[in-house]
Every structure is written in structure tokens, then in C-alpha cells.
mmCIF file of C-alpha atoms in Angstrom:
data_model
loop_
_atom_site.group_PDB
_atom_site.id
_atom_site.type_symbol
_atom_site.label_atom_id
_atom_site.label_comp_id
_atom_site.label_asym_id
_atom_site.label_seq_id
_atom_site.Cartn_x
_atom_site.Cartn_y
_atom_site.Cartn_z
ATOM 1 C CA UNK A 1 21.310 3.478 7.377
ATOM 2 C CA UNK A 2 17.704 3.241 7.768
ATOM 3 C CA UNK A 3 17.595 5.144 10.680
ATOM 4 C CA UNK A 4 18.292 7.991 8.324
ATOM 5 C CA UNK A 5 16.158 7.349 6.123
ATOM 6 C CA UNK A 6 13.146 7.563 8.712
ATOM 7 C CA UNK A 7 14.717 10.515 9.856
ATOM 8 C CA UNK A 8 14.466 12.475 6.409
ATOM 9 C CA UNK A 9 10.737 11.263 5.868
ATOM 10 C CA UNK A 10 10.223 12.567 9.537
ATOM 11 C CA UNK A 11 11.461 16.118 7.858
ATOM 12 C CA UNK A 12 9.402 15.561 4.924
ATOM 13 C CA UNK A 13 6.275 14.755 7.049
ATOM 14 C CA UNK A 14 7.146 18.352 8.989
ATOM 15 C CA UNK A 15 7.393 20.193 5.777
ATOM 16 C CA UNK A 16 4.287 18.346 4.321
ATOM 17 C CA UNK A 17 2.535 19.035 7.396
ATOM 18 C CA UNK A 18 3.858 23.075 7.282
ATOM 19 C CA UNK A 19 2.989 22.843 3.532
ATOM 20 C CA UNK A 20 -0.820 22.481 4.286
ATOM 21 C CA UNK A 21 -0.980 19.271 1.802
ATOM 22 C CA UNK A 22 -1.631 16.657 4.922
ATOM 23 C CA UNK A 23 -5.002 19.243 5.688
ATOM 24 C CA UNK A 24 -7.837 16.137 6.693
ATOM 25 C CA UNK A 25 -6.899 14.037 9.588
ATOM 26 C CA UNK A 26 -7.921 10.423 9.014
ATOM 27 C CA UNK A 27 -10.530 9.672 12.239
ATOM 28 C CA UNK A 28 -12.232 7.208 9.617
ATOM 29 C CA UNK A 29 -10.540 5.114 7.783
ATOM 30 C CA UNK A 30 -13.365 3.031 6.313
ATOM 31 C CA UNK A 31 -15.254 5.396 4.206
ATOM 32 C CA UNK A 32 -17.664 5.585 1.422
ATOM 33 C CA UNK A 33 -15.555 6.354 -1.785
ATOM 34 C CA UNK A 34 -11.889 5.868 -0.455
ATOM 35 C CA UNK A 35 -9.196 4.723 -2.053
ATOM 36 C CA UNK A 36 -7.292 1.794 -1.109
ATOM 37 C CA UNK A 37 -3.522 0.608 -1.952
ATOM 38 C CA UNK A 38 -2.776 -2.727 -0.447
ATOM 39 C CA UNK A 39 0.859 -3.480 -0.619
ATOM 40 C CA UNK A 40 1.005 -6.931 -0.840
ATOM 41 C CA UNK A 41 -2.810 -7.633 -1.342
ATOM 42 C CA UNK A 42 -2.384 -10.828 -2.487
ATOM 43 C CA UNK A 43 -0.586 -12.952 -0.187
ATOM 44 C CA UNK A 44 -2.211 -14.761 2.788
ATOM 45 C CA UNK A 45 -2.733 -11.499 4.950
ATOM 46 C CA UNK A 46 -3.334 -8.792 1.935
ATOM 47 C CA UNK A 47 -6.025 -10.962 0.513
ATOM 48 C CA UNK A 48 -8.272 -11.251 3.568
ATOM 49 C CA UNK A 49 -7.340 -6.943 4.182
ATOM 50 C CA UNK A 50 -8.657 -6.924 0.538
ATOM 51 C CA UNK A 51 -11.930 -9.325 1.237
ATOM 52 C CA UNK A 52 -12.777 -7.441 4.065
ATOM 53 C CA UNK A 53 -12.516 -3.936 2.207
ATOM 54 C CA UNK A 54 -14.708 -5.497 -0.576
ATOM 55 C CA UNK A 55 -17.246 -6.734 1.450
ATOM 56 C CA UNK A 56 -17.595 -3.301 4.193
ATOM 57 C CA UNK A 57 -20.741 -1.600 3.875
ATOM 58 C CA UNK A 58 -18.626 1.358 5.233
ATOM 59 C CA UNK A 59 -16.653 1.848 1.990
ATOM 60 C CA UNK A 60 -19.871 1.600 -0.278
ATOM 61 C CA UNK A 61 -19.525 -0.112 -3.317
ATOM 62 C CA UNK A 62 -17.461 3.273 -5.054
ATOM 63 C CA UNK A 63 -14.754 2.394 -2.866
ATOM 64 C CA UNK A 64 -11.183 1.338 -5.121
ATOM 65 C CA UNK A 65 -8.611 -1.022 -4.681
ATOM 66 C CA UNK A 66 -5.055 -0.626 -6.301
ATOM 67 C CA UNK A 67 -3.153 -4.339 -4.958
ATOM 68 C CA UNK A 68 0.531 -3.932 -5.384
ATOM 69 C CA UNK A 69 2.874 -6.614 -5.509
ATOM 70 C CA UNK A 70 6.183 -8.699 -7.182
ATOM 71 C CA UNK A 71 4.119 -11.247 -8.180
ATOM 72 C CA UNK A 72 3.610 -10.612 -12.462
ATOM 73 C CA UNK A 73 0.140 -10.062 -14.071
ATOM 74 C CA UNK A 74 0.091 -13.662 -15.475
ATOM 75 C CA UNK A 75 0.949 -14.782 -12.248
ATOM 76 C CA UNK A 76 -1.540 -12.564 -10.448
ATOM 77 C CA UNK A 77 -4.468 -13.490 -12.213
ATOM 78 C CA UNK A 78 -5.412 -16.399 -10.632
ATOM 79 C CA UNK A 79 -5.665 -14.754 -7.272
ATOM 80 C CA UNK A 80 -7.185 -11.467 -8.225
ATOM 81 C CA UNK A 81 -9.997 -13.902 -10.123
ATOM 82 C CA UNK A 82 -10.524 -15.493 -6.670
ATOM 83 C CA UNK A 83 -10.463 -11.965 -4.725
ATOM 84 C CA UNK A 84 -13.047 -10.522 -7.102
ATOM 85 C CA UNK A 85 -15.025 -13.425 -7.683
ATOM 86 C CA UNK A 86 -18.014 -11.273 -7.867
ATOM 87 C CA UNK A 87 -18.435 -9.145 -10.968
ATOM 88 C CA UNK A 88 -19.068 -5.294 -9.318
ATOM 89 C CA UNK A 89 -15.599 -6.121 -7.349
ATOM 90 C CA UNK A 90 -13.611 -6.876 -10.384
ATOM 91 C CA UNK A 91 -13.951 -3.231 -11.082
ATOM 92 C CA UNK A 92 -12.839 -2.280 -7.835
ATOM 93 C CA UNK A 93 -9.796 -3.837 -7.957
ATOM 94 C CA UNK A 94 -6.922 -2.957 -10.247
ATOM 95 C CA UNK A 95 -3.206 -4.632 -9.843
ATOM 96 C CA UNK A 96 0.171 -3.036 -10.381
ATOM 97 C CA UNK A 97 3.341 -5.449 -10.461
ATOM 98 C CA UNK A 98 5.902 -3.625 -8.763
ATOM 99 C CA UNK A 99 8.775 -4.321 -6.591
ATOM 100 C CA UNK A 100 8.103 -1.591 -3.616
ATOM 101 C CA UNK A 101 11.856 -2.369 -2.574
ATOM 102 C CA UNK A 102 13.901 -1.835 -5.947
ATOM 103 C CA UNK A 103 11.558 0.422 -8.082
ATOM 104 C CA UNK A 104 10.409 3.809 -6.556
ATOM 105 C CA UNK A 105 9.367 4.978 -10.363
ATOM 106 C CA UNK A 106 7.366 2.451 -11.304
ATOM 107 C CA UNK A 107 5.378 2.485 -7.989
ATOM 108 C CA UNK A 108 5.105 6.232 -8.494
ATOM 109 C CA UNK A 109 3.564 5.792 -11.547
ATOM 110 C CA UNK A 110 1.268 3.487 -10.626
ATOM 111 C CA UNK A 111 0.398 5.411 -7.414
ATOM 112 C CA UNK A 112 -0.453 8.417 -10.274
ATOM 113 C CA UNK A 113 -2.474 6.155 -12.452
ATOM 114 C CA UNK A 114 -4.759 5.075 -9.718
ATOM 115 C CA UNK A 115 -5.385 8.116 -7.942
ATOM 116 C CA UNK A 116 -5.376 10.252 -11.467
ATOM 117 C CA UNK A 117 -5.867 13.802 -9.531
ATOM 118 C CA UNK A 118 -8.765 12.294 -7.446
ATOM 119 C CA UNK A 119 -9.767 14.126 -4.196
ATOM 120 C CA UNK A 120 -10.774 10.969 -2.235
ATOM 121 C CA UNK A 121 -9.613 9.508 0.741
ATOM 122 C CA UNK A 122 -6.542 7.683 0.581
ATOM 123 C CA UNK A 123 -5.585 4.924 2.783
ATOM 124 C CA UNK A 124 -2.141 2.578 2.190
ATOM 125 C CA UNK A 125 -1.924 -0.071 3.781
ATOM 126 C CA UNK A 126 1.662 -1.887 3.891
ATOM 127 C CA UNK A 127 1.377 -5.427 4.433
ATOM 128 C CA UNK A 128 4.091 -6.619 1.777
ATOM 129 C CA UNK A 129 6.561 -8.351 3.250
ATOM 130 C CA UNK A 130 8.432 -12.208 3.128
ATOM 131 C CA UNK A 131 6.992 -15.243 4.546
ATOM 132 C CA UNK A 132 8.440 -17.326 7.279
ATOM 133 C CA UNK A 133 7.122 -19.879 10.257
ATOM 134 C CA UNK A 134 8.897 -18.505 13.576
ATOM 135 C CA UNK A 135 8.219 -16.599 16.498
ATOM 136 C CA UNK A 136 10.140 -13.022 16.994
ATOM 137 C CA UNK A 137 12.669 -15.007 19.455
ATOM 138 C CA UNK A 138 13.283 -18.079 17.095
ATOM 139 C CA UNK A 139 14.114 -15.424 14.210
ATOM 140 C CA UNK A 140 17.525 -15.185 13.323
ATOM 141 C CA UNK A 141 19.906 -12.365 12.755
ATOM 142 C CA UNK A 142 20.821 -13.178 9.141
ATOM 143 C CA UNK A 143 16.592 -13.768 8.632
ATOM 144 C CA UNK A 144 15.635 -10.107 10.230
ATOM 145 C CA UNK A 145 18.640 -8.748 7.950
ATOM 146 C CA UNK A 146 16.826 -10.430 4.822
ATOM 147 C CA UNK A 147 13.211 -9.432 5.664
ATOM 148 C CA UNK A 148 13.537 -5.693 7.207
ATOM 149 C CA UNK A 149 15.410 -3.616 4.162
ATOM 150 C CA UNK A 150 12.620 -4.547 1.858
ATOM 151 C CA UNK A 151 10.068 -3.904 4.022
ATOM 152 C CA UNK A 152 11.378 -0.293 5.306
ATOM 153 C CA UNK A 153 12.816 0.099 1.710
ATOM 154 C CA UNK A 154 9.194 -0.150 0.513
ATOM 155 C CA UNK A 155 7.410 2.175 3.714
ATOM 156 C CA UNK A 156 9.984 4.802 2.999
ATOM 157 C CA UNK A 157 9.510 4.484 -1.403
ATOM 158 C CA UNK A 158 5.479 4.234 -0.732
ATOM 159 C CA UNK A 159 5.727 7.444 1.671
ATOM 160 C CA UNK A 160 8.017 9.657 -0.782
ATOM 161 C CA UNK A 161 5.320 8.770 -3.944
ATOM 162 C CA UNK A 162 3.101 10.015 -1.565
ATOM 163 C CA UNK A 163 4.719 13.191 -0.677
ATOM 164 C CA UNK A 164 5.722 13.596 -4.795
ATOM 165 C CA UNK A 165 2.346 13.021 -5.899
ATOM 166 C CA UNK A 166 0.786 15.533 -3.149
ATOM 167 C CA UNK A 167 -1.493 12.899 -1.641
ATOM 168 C CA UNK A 168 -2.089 12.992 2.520
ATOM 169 C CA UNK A 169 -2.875 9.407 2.572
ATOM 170 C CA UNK A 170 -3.284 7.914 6.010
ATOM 171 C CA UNK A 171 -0.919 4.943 6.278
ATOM 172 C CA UNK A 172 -1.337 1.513 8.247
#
């Protein structure tokens, strides 16, 4: 099943590609100005990707942030307060709650909102995923079946609001 999924994006990336949209390759993905949406920004991993984009000298202090995550706004507060503890940051940073997974709209949307038309680099970075203590070989069938659809759910929803909203966005 998501075998053909990948394969359709593959033809979309082909047509996008034939299209002209994708017309920058990304050598650089640190740049002054980019634009940055962190999937999952706020758990253990996405926060110190989101610290670390804050504090490069590369991406210059125009540089944006959109986090993306389940976690609500109430909920999220407390973390984005500690991500953007200084005050230039906070406006950096903006937060959509969205479940990459189950809602392709509402991360469309918020993909639109954020970039609004803008000509800047674009980076995504996909780092949302579920939590668990275990190497690859102690992982269990029924635990890889739980994790993966979300994940590739959400890579193959983020790519396709890509694609809709024109954007060549080099994705990590």
C-alpha cells in the first residue's frame, strides 16, 4: 500500500520536475532568510533541530520557523516558551497543531499561511514520529506496523501540500 503511494509522488516529483516548479537545487540548506517547517519540532529531537536553526549565524536572524505537531496550542505553549526563550526568536517561530497523518487540509493550510506566496528557500524537515526505547532488532512487528503508516502517511501528505501549493522545498 505504501509502496504505491511512493510510487505516485515519484510521478509527481517527474512531472514537478518537467513542470519547471522544482527550478533551484538546494546545495545550501542553511541560508540567510529560509524558511523552515519542522515536523515534530517539539519533541526531544525537533526541539534541539529547532535550537540549532535559531541559534545559526547561517540563517540570519530573518530566517522562519513553522513547528508542526499533534500536540494542541495550550499544550504547546510551554515548550515553544522554552524554545524561544529569547524575545527576537519568538517571532521566528510560529506553531500549527496538526495531525500530519489524518489531516492533509489542515496541514495544507497551514503550509499556505506560513509561506503566504513567499519566494524564499524552503526546507522541511520531517522528524515527527512516536517514541520508543529499542534498538532496530529488539523492535517488534506489531511496533514497526504502529510507528511507520504515520510517519510515511505524513512524508507523502507534507510532499503533496508541497506539490499543491507550488513550493520546491528541499526535504530532510
Amino acid at each position: 500500500r505504501y509502496a504505491k503511494r511512493f510510487h505516485s509522488i515519484g510521478r509527481a516529483l517527474e512531472a514537478e520536475a518537467a513542470s519547471g516548479v522544482a527550478n533551484e537545487v538546494h546545495t545550501n540548506l542553511l541560508r540567510r532568510g529560509s524558511m523552515f517547517v519542522v515536523t515534530g519540532g517539539l519533541g526531544a529531537i525537533g526541539a534541539e533541530v529547532v535550537r540549532l536553526l535559531l541559534a545559526a549565524e547561517e540563517c540570519g536572524s530573518d530566517s522562519r520557523i513553522l513547528i508542526i505537531g499533534r500536540r494542541s496550542a495550550v499544550d504547546a505553549k510551554p515548550r515553544l516558551a522554552t524554545l524561544t526563550s529569547h524575545s527576537a526568536d519568538a517571532d521566528r517561530v510560529e506553531y500549527a497543531c496538526v495531525d500530519l497523518g489524518s489531516d492533509y487540509v489542515a496541514l495544507r493550510e497551514a503550509m499556505r499561511r506560513f509561506t503566504d506566496g513567499s519566494s524564499r528557500p524552503l526546507v522541511c524537515l520531517h522528524l515527527a514520529g512516536t517514541y520508543g526505547r529499542a534498538s532496530l532488532a529488539e523492535l517488534s512487528e506489531e511496533s514497526l506496523e504502529a510507528a511507520t503508516p504515520p510517519k510515511a502517511t505524513g512524508a507523502v501528505h507534507l510532499q503533496n501540500a508541497s506539490i499543491g501549493l507550488r513550493l520546491a522545498p528541499a526535504f530532510v
